[in-house]
């Protein structure tokens, strides 16, 4: 048990529901769950294990260390690493059967010097201008990689605006798709769609769809949403103190909140060191007794205060929901993202290691 009863509760049932939804929605394409950044803060090992047991056989991560972590915990499925790996580490990818991404001539030239040649997918830059060779170079690049001794199993590209249904954005996504499709590359596996494109289906799904944000039940964009997605993460804690304050009293650092009447406030043992958002000072709210309770004063490193004047009999140990549902009210990652001025991706990724992840529905 955790001393301050603060947990990110991860609903594995909902995670598998979301993956199965995409397996059907994008069929016959298969789903490649994207579990980088510790599964967007949800816990990569546990979720990848649950997904593997349910038949998902190809995972994607950002960095080699994330792939090695999955292997260390017994995940035997295919794993694709999206980003740069120093060639001195190729032996680890090779030994562990991890698929790397080749994406530039300079990288290929360096990679070729390694005696270890892990299986690879080639990344084509059709418009993101991040990693990838240009479409005009793709065929020569794949040939060169094969000549250098790499088994090129797959090819992929990444979409820049698939989270939007604005006309210009959809046109751009279609252009990216066409630039990739017309290459007619000689590889076994092709994949293009992220969550946005897999929800909207404005382009075809190819062999795999790479699903990150939507697998966690979070909506890919303001206009690209699906009612079938079920949020996976809730963040819960408890009340650590309740006190009455007088008119004129100020709350927390900087004295940014001043009581104009008698109030009851509750202290919450969570702060920005847990990844809670300081920008929610005097702005956000939590749920207690099924009701919204506004944050008063600044969020501190380990604590913040909320107004519970409208509730009766709040006491130490009462449940507090920071993200998720209590009674008939819900606080979503999207709402927090809007208040903080970011995207839902960053909301869950930021919840720090100090917050234990506990898993519901693991028996499935
Ligand atoms: C190459 C690549 N594919 C797929 C994804 C998954 O994207 P999403 O979380 O929008 O589904 C990402 C995430 O950033 C990515 O970098």
PDB file of N, CA and C in Angstrom, residues 19-92:
ATOM      1  N   UNK A  19      -7.774  -1.669 -28.323  1.00  0.00           N
ATOM      2  CA  UNK A  19      -6.974  -2.363 -29.349  1.00  0.00           C
ATOM      3  C   UNK A  19      -7.871  -3.229 -30.235  1.00  0.00           C
ATOM      4  N   UNK A  20      -8.811  -3.925 -29.600  1.00  0.00           N
ATOM      5  CA  UNK A  20      -9.700  -4.812 -30.384  1.00  0.00           C
ATOM      6  C   UNK A  20     -10.608  -3.997 -31.296  1.00  0.00           C
ATOM      7  N   UNK A  21     -11.011  -2.818 -30.813  1.00  0.00           N
ATOM      8  CA  UNK A  21     -11.825  -1.938 -31.659  1.00  0.00           C
ATOM      9  C   UNK A  21     -11.065  -1.621 -32.955  1.00  0.00           C
ATOM     10  N   UNK A  22      -9.771  -1.272 -32.829  1.00  0.00           N
ATOM     11  CA  UNK A  22      -9.006  -0.925 -34.036  1.00  0.00           C
ATOM     12  C   UNK A  22      -8.761  -2.155 -34.914  1.00  0.00           C
ATOM     13  N   UNK A  23      -8.581  -3.313 -34.285  1.00  0.00           N
ATOM     14  CA  UNK A  23      -8.370  -4.528 -35.071  1.00  0.00           C
ATOM     15  C   UNK A  23      -9.568  -4.738 -36.007  1.00  0.00           C
ATOM     16  N   UNK A  24     -10.751  -4.416 -35.509  1.00  0.00           N
ATOM     17  CA  UNK A  24     -11.954  -4.589 -36.318  1.00  0.00           C
ATOM     18  C   UNK A  24     -12.144  -3.416 -37.296  1.00  0.00           C
ATOM     19  N   UNK A  25     -12.006  -2.204 -36.764  1.00  0.00           N
ATOM     20  CA  UNK A  25     -12.238  -0.974 -37.541  1.00  0.00           C
ATOM     21  C   UNK A  25     -11.272  -0.882 -38.733  1.00  0.00           C
ATOM     22  N   UNK A  26     -10.051  -1.399 -38.572  1.00  0.00           N
ATOM     23  CA  UNK A  26      -9.024  -1.257 -39.610  1.00  0.00           C
ATOM     24  C   UNK A  26      -8.741  -2.570 -40.331  1.00  0.00           C
ATOM     25  N   UNK A  27      -9.499  -3.601 -40.028  1.00  0.00           N
ATOM     26  CA  UNK A  27      -9.294  -4.915 -40.643  1.00  0.00           C
ATOM     27  C   UNK A  27      -9.333  -4.778 -42.174  1.00  0.00           C
ATOM     28  N   UNK A  28      -8.498  -5.499 -42.927  1.00  0.00           N
ATOM     29  CA  UNK A  28      -7.612  -6.579 -42.493  1.00  0.00           C
ATOM     30  C   UNK A  28      -6.255  -6.115 -41.968  1.00  0.00           C
ATOM     31  N   UNK A  29      -6.027  -4.793 -41.888  1.00  0.00           N
ATOM     32  CA  UNK A  29      -4.750  -4.339 -41.313  1.00  0.00           C
ATOM     33  C   UNK A  29      -4.669  -4.821 -39.864  1.00  0.00           C
ATOM     34  N   UNK A  30      -3.461  -5.124 -39.403  1.00  0.00           N
ATOM     35  CA  UNK A  30      -3.271  -5.526 -38.010  1.00  0.00           C
ATOM     36  C   UNK A  30      -2.867  -4.307 -37.192  1.00  0.00           C
ATOM     37  N   UNK A  31      -3.023  -4.426 -35.884  1.00  0.00           N
ATOM     38  CA  UNK A  31      -2.715  -3.299 -34.988  1.00  0.00           C
ATOM     39  C   UNK A  31      -1.302  -3.468 -34.415  1.00  0.00           C
ATOM     40  N   UNK A  32      -0.502  -2.413 -34.520  1.00  0.00           N
ATOM     41  CA  UNK A  32       0.814  -2.363 -33.882  1.00  0.00           C
ATOM     42  C   UNK A  32       0.688  -1.390 -32.698  1.00  0.00           C
ATOM     43  N   UNK A  33       0.520  -1.910 -31.481  1.00  0.00           N
ATOM     44  CA  UNK A  33       0.387  -0.982 -30.347  1.00  0.00           C
ATOM     45  C   UNK A  33       1.687  -0.197 -30.134  1.00  0.00           C
ATOM     46  N   UNK A  34       1.554   1.117 -30.009  1.00  0.00           N
ATOM     47  CA  UNK A  34       2.723   1.978 -29.771  1.00  0.00           C
ATOM     48  C   UNK A  34       2.827   2.190 -28.265  1.00  0.00           C
ATOM     49  N   UNK A  35       3.901   1.627 -27.683  1.00  0.00           N
ATOM     50  CA  UNK A  35       4.033   1.649 -26.216  1.00  0.00           C
ATOM     51  C   UNK A  35       5.283   2.419 -25.781  1.00  0.00           C
ATOM     52  N   UNK A  36       5.691   3.370 -26.623  1.00  0.00           N
ATOM     53  CA  UNK A  36       6.854   4.195 -26.248  1.00  0.00           C
ATOM     54  C   UNK A  36       6.504   5.054 -25.034  1.00  0.00           C
ATOM     55  N   UNK A  37       7.552   5.684 -24.465  1.00  0.00           N
ATOM     56  CA  UNK A  37       7.368   6.568 -23.308  1.00  0.00           C
ATOM     57  C   UNK A  37       6.528   5.874 -22.226  1.00  0.00           C
ATOM     58  N   UNK A  38       6.945   4.623 -21.919  1.00  0.00           N
ATOM     59  CA  UNK A  38       6.228   3.848 -20.906  1.00  0.00           C
ATOM     60  C   UNK A  38       4.730   3.786 -21.191  1.00  0.00           C
ATOM     61  N   UNK A  39       4.429   3.499 -22.464  1.00  0.00           N
ATOM     62  CA  UNK A  39       3.026   3.437 -22.902  1.00  0.00           C
ATOM     63  C   UNK A  39       2.301   4.740 -22.547  1.00  0.00           C
ATOM     64  N   UNK A  40       2.910   5.860 -22.995  1.00  0.00           N
ATOM     65  CA  UNK A  40       2.336   7.192 -22.770  1.00  0.00           C
ATOM     66  C   UNK A  40       1.990   7.381 -21.281  1.00  0.00           C
ATOM     67  N   UNK A  41       2.875   6.833 -20.433  1.00  0.00           N
ATOM     68  CA  UNK A  41       2.700   6.998 -18.989  1.00  0.00           C
ATOM     69  C   UNK A  41       1.862   5.917 -18.330  1.00  0.00           C
ATOM     70  N   UNK A  42       1.359   4.947 -19.114  1.00  0.00           N
ATOM     71  CA  UNK A  42       0.433   3.958 -18.552  1.00  0.00           C
ATOM     72  C   UNK A  42       1.126   2.692 -18.038  1.00  0.00           C
ATOM     73  N   UNK A  43       2.405   2.501 -18.447  1.00  0.00           N
ATOM     74  CA  UNK A  43       3.113   1.273 -18.029  1.00  0.00           C
ATOM     75  C   UNK A  43       3.250   0.305 -19.193  1.00  0.00           C
ATOM     76  N   UNK A  44       4.421   0.357 -19.872  1.00  0.00           N
ATOM     77  CA  UNK A  44       4.580  -0.391 -21.125  1.00  0.00           C
ATOM     78  C   UNK A  44       4.624  -1.899 -20.907  1.00  0.00           C
ATOM     79  N   UNK A  45       5.333  -2.339 -19.870  1.00  0.00           N
ATOM     80  CA  UNK A  45       5.534  -3.783 -19.718  1.00  0.00           C
ATOM     81  C   UNK A  45       4.194  -4.483 -19.486  1.00  0.00           C
ATOM     82  N   UNK A  46       3.426  -3.977 -18.547  1.00  0.00           N
ATOM     83  CA  UNK A  46       2.161  -4.650 -18.212  1.00  0.00           C
ATOM     84  C   UNK A  46       1.200  -4.617 -19.402  1.00  0.00           C
ATOM     85  N   UNK A  47       1.101  -3.465 -20.056  1.00  0.00           N
ATOM     86  CA  UNK A  47       0.134  -3.379 -21.163  1.00  0.00           C
ATOM     87  C   UNK A  47       0.589  -4.203 -22.368  1.00  0.00           C
ATOM     88  N   UNK A  48       1.897  -4.188 -22.665  1.00  0.00           N
ATOM     89  CA  UNK A  48       2.368  -4.984 -23.807  1.00  0.00           C
ATOM     90  C   UNK A  48       2.164  -6.474 -23.524  1.00  0.00           C
ATOM     91  N   UNK A  49       2.400  -6.868 -22.279  1.00  0.00           N
ATOM     92  CA  UNK A  49       2.173  -8.287 -21.933  1.00  0.00           C
ATOM     93  C   UNK A  49       0.708  -8.657 -22.135  1.00  0.00           C
ATOM     94  N   UNK A  50      -0.170  -7.801 -21.657  1.00  0.00           N
ATOM     95  CA  UNK A  50      -1.614  -8.082 -21.789  1.00  0.00           C
ATOM     96  C   UNK A  50      -2.006  -8.127 -23.263  1.00  0.00           C
ATOM     97  N   UNK A  51      -1.451  -7.208 -24.054  1.00  0.00           N
ATOM     98  CA  UNK A  51      -1.787  -7.178 -25.479  1.00  0.00           C
ATOM     99  C   UNK A  51      -1.237  -8.413 -26.182  1.00  0.00           C
ATOM    100  N   UNK A  52      -0.011  -8.790 -25.815  1.00  0.00           N
ATOM    101  CA  UNK A  52       0.602  -9.973 -26.447  1.00  0.00           C
ATOM    102  C   UNK A  52      -0.242 -11.222 -26.152  1.00  0.00           C
ATOM    103  N   UNK A  53      -0.695 -11.331 -24.902  1.00  0.00           N
ATOM    104  CA  UNK A  53      -1.532 -12.482 -24.532  1.00  0.00           C
ATOM    105  C   UNK A  53      -2.838 -12.487 -25.330  1.00  0.00           C
ATOM    106  N   UNK A  54      -3.274 -11.305 -25.758  1.00  0.00           N
ATOM    107  CA  UNK A  54      -4.530 -11.224 -26.526  1.00  0.00           C
ATOM    108  C   UNK A  54      -4.283 -11.322 -28.017  1.00  0.00           C
ATOM    109  N   UNK A  55      -3.039 -11.618 -28.413  1.00  0.00           N
ATOM    110  CA  UNK A  55      -2.785 -11.892 -29.824  1.00  0.00           C
ATOM    111  C   UNK A  55      -2.125 -10.779 -30.612  1.00  0.00           C
ATOM    112  N   UNK A  56      -1.842  -9.634 -29.991  1.00  0.00           N
ATOM    113  CA  UNK A  56      -1.152  -8.565 -30.726  1.00  0.00           C
ATOM    114  C   UNK A  56       0.337  -8.923 -30.752  1.00  0.00           C
ATOM    115  N   UNK A  57       0.931  -8.854 -31.953  1.00  0.00           N
ATOM    116  CA  UNK A  57       2.241  -9.497 -32.111  1.00  0.00           C
ATOM    117  C   UNK A  57       3.342  -8.573 -32.611  1.00  0.00           C
ATOM    118  N   UNK A  58       3.069  -7.256 -32.624  1.00  0.00           N
ATOM    119  CA  UNK A  58       4.092  -6.330 -33.131  1.00  0.00           C
ATOM    120  C   UNK A  58       3.932  -5.017 -32.378  1.00  0.00           C
ATOM    121  N   UNK A  59       4.951  -4.624 -31.630  1.00  0.00           N
ATOM    122  CA  UNK A  59       4.878  -3.399 -30.823  1.00  0.00           C
ATOM    123  C   UNK A  59       5.855  -2.368 -31.372  1.00  0.00           C
ATOM    124  N   UNK A  60       5.606  -1.118 -31.052  1.00  0.00           N
ATOM    125  CA  UNK A  60       6.534  -0.057 -31.463  1.00  0.00           C
ATOM    126  C   UNK A  60       6.920   0.778 -30.252  1.00  0.00           C
ATOM    127  N   UNK A  61       8.199   1.165 -30.234  1.00  0.00           N
ATOM    128  CA  UNK A  61       8.719   2.029 -29.163  1.00  0.00           C
ATOM    129  C   UNK A  61       9.583   3.109 -29.812  1.00  0.00           C
ATOM    130  N   UNK A  62       9.986   4.095 -29.023  1.00  0.00           N
ATOM    131  CA  UNK A  62      10.806   5.174 -29.570  1.00  0.00           C
ATOM    132  C   UNK A  62      12.285   4.792 -29.575  1.00  0.00           C
ATOM    133  N   UNK A  63      12.766   4.215 -28.477  1.00  0.00           N
ATOM    134  CA  UNK A  63      14.205   4.022 -28.309  1.00  0.00           C
ATOM    135  C   UNK A  63      14.536   2.568 -27.979  1.00  0.00           C
ATOM    136  N   UNK A  64      15.792   2.208 -28.247  1.00  0.00           N
ATOM    137  CA  UNK A  64      16.229   0.823 -28.036  1.00  0.00           C
ATOM    138  C   UNK A  64      16.013   0.374 -26.591  1.00  0.00           C
ATOM    139  N   UNK A  65      16.305   1.255 -25.624  1.00  0.00           N
ATOM    140  CA  UNK A  65      16.180   0.864 -24.216  1.00  0.00           C
ATOM    141  C   UNK A  65      14.753   0.426 -23.898  1.00  0.00           C
ATOM    142  N   UNK A  66      13.781   1.074 -24.537  1.00  0.00           N
ATOM    143  CA  UNK A  66      12.382   0.698 -24.294  1.00  0.00           C
ATOM    144  C   UNK A  66      12.094  -0.706 -24.838  1.00  0.00           C
ATOM    145  N   UNK A  67      12.707  -1.022 -25.965  1.00  0.00           N
ATOM    146  CA  UNK A  67      12.529  -2.366 -26.534  1.00  0.00           C
ATOM    147  C   UNK A  67      13.207  -3.413 -25.650  1.00  0.00           C
ATOM    148  N   UNK A  68      14.408  -3.076 -25.157  1.00  0.00           N
ATOM    149  CA  UNK A  68      15.142  -4.028 -24.305  1.00  0.00           C
ATOM    150  C   UNK A  68      14.378  -4.296 -23.013  1.00  0.00           C
ATOM    151  N   UNK A  69      13.727  -3.255 -22.502  1.00  0.00           N
ATOM    152  CA  UNK A  69      12.918  -3.397 -21.286  1.00  0.00           C
ATOM    153  C   UNK A  69      11.776  -4.409 -21.521  1.00  0.00           C
ATOM    154  N   UNK A  70      11.155  -4.321 -22.681  1.00  0.00           N
ATOM    155  CA  UNK A  70      10.076  -5.274 -22.992  1.00  0.00           C
ATOM    156  C   UNK A  70      10.634  -6.693 -23.102  1.00  0.00           C
ATOM    157  N   UNK A  71      11.767  -6.831 -23.772  1.00  0.00           N
ATOM    158  CA  UNK A  71      12.390  -8.161 -23.881  1.00  0.00           C
ATOM    159  C   UNK A  71      12.742  -8.708 -22.487  1.00  0.00           C
ATOM    160  N   UNK A  72      13.313  -7.821 -21.655  1.00  0.00           N
ATOM    161  CA  UNK A  72      13.726  -8.249 -20.308  1.00  0.00           C
ATOM    162  C   UNK A  72      12.547  -8.839 -19.536  1.00  0.00           C
ATOM    163  N   UNK A  73      11.361  -8.322 -19.833  1.00  0.00           N
ATOM    164  CA  UNK A  73      10.167  -8.811 -19.133  1.00  0.00           C
ATOM    165  C   UNK A  73       9.425  -9.874 -19.926  1.00  0.00           C
ATOM    166  N   UNK A  74      10.102 -10.465 -20.874  1.00  0.00           N
ATOM    167  CA  UNK A  74       9.560 -11.674 -21.501  1.00  0.00           C
ATOM    168  C   UNK A  74       8.676 -11.454 -22.710  1.00  0.00           C
ATOM    169  N   UNK A  75       8.641 -10.245 -23.241  1.00  0.00           N
ATOM    170  CA  UNK A  75       7.803 -10.040 -24.436  1.00  0.00           C
ATOM    171  C   UNK A  75       8.570 -10.520 -25.667  1.00  0.00           C
ATOM    172  N   UNK A  76       8.017 -11.507 -26.359  1.00  0.00           N
ATOM    173  CA  UNK A  76       8.723 -12.165 -27.459  1.00  0.00           C
ATOM    174  C   UNK A  76       8.257 -11.666 -28.831  1.00  0.00           C
ATOM    175  N   UNK A  77       7.212 -10.848 -28.868  1.00  0.00           N
ATOM    176  CA  UNK A  77       6.679 -10.373 -30.157  1.00  0.00           C
ATOM    177  C   UNK A  77       7.701  -9.507 -30.882  1.00  0.00           C
ATOM    178  N   UNK A  78       7.377  -9.163 -32.127  1.00  0.00           N
ATOM    179  CA  UNK A  78       8.209  -8.211 -32.868  1.00  0.00           C
ATOM    180  C   UNK A  78       8.148  -6.846 -32.183  1.00  0.00           C
ATOM    181  N   UNK A  79       9.279  -6.142 -32.192  1.00  0.00           N
ATOM    182  CA  UNK A  79       9.300  -4.770 -31.655  1.00  0.00           C
ATOM    183  C   UNK A  79      10.059  -3.890 -32.644  1.00  0.00           C
ATOM    184  N   UNK A  80       9.425  -2.819 -33.050  1.00  0.00           N
ATOM    185  CA  UNK A  80      10.059  -1.848 -33.947  1.00  0.00           C
ATOM    186  C   UNK A  80      10.497  -0.629 -33.137  1.00  0.00           C
ATOM    187  N   UNK A  81      11.758  -0.210 -33.326  1.00  0.00           N
ATOM    188  CA  UNK A  81      12.252   1.021 -32.692  1.00  0.00           C
ATOM    189  C   UNK A  81      12.192   2.135 -33.739  1.00  0.00           C
ATOM    190  N   UNK A  82      11.501   3.213 -33.432  1.00  0.00           N
ATOM    191  CA  UNK A  82      11.305   4.298 -34.404  1.00  0.00           C
ATOM    192  C   UNK A  82      12.558   5.157 -34.617  1.00  0.00           C
ATOM    193  N   UNK A  83      13.355   5.344 -33.556  1.00  0.00           N
ATOM    194  CA  UNK A  83      14.356   6.424 -33.580  1.00  0.00           C
ATOM    195  C   UNK A  83      15.784   5.942 -33.680  1.00  0.00           C
ATOM    196  N   UNK A  84      16.673   6.920 -33.616  1.00  0.00           N
ATOM    197  CA  UNK A  84      18.113   6.713 -33.735  1.00  0.00           C
ATOM    198  C   UNK A  84      18.639   5.694 -32.722  1.00  0.00           C
ATOM    199  N   UNK A  85      19.491   4.812 -33.214  1.00  0.00           N
ATOM    200  CA  UNK A  85      20.242   3.895 -32.335  1.00  0.00           C
ATOM    201  C   UNK A  85      21.702   3.992 -32.754  1.00  0.00           C
ATOM    202  N   UNK A  86      22.580   4.277 -31.830  1.00  0.00           N
ATOM    203  CA  UNK A  86      24.001   4.325 -32.162  1.00  0.00           C
ATOM    204  C   UNK A  86      24.437   2.928 -32.649  1.00  0.00           C
ATOM    205  N   UNK A  87      25.178   2.868 -33.748  1.00  0.00           N
ATOM    206  CA  UNK A  87      25.576   1.540 -34.277  1.00  0.00           C
ATOM    207  C   UNK A  87      26.335   0.686 -33.270  1.00  0.00           C
ATOM    208  N   UNK A  88      26.998   1.314 -32.290  1.00  0.00           N
ATOM    209  CA  UNK A  88      27.676   0.514 -31.256  1.00  0.00           C
ATOM    210  C   UNK A  88      26.693  -0.346 -30.458  1.00  0.00           C
ATOM    211  N   UNK A  89      25.410  -0.025 -30.545  1.00  0.00           N
ATOM    212  CA  UNK A  89      24.386  -0.781 -29.798  1.00  0.00           C
ATOM    213  C   UNK A  89      23.643  -1.777 -30.698  1.00  0.00           C
ATOM    214  N   UNK A  90      24.040  -1.843 -31.957  1.00  0.00           N
ATOM    215  CA  UNK A  90      23.316  -2.732 -32.879  1.00  0.00           C
ATOM    216  C   UNK A  90      23.355  -4.190 -32.432  1.00  0.00           C
ATOM    217  N   UNK A  91      24.454  -4.559 -31.749  1.00  0.00           N
ATOM    218  CA  UNK A  91      24.540  -5.967 -31.335  1.00  0.00           C
ATOM    219  C   UNK A  91      23.388  -6.337 -30.402  1.00  0.00           C
ATOM    220  N   UNK A  92      22.937  -5.355 -29.607  1.00  0.00           N
ATOM    221  CA  UNK A  92      21.827  -5.632 -28.673  1.00  0.00           C
ATOM    222  C   UNK A  92      20.516  -5.842 -29.444  1.00  0.00           C
TER     223      UNK A  92
END
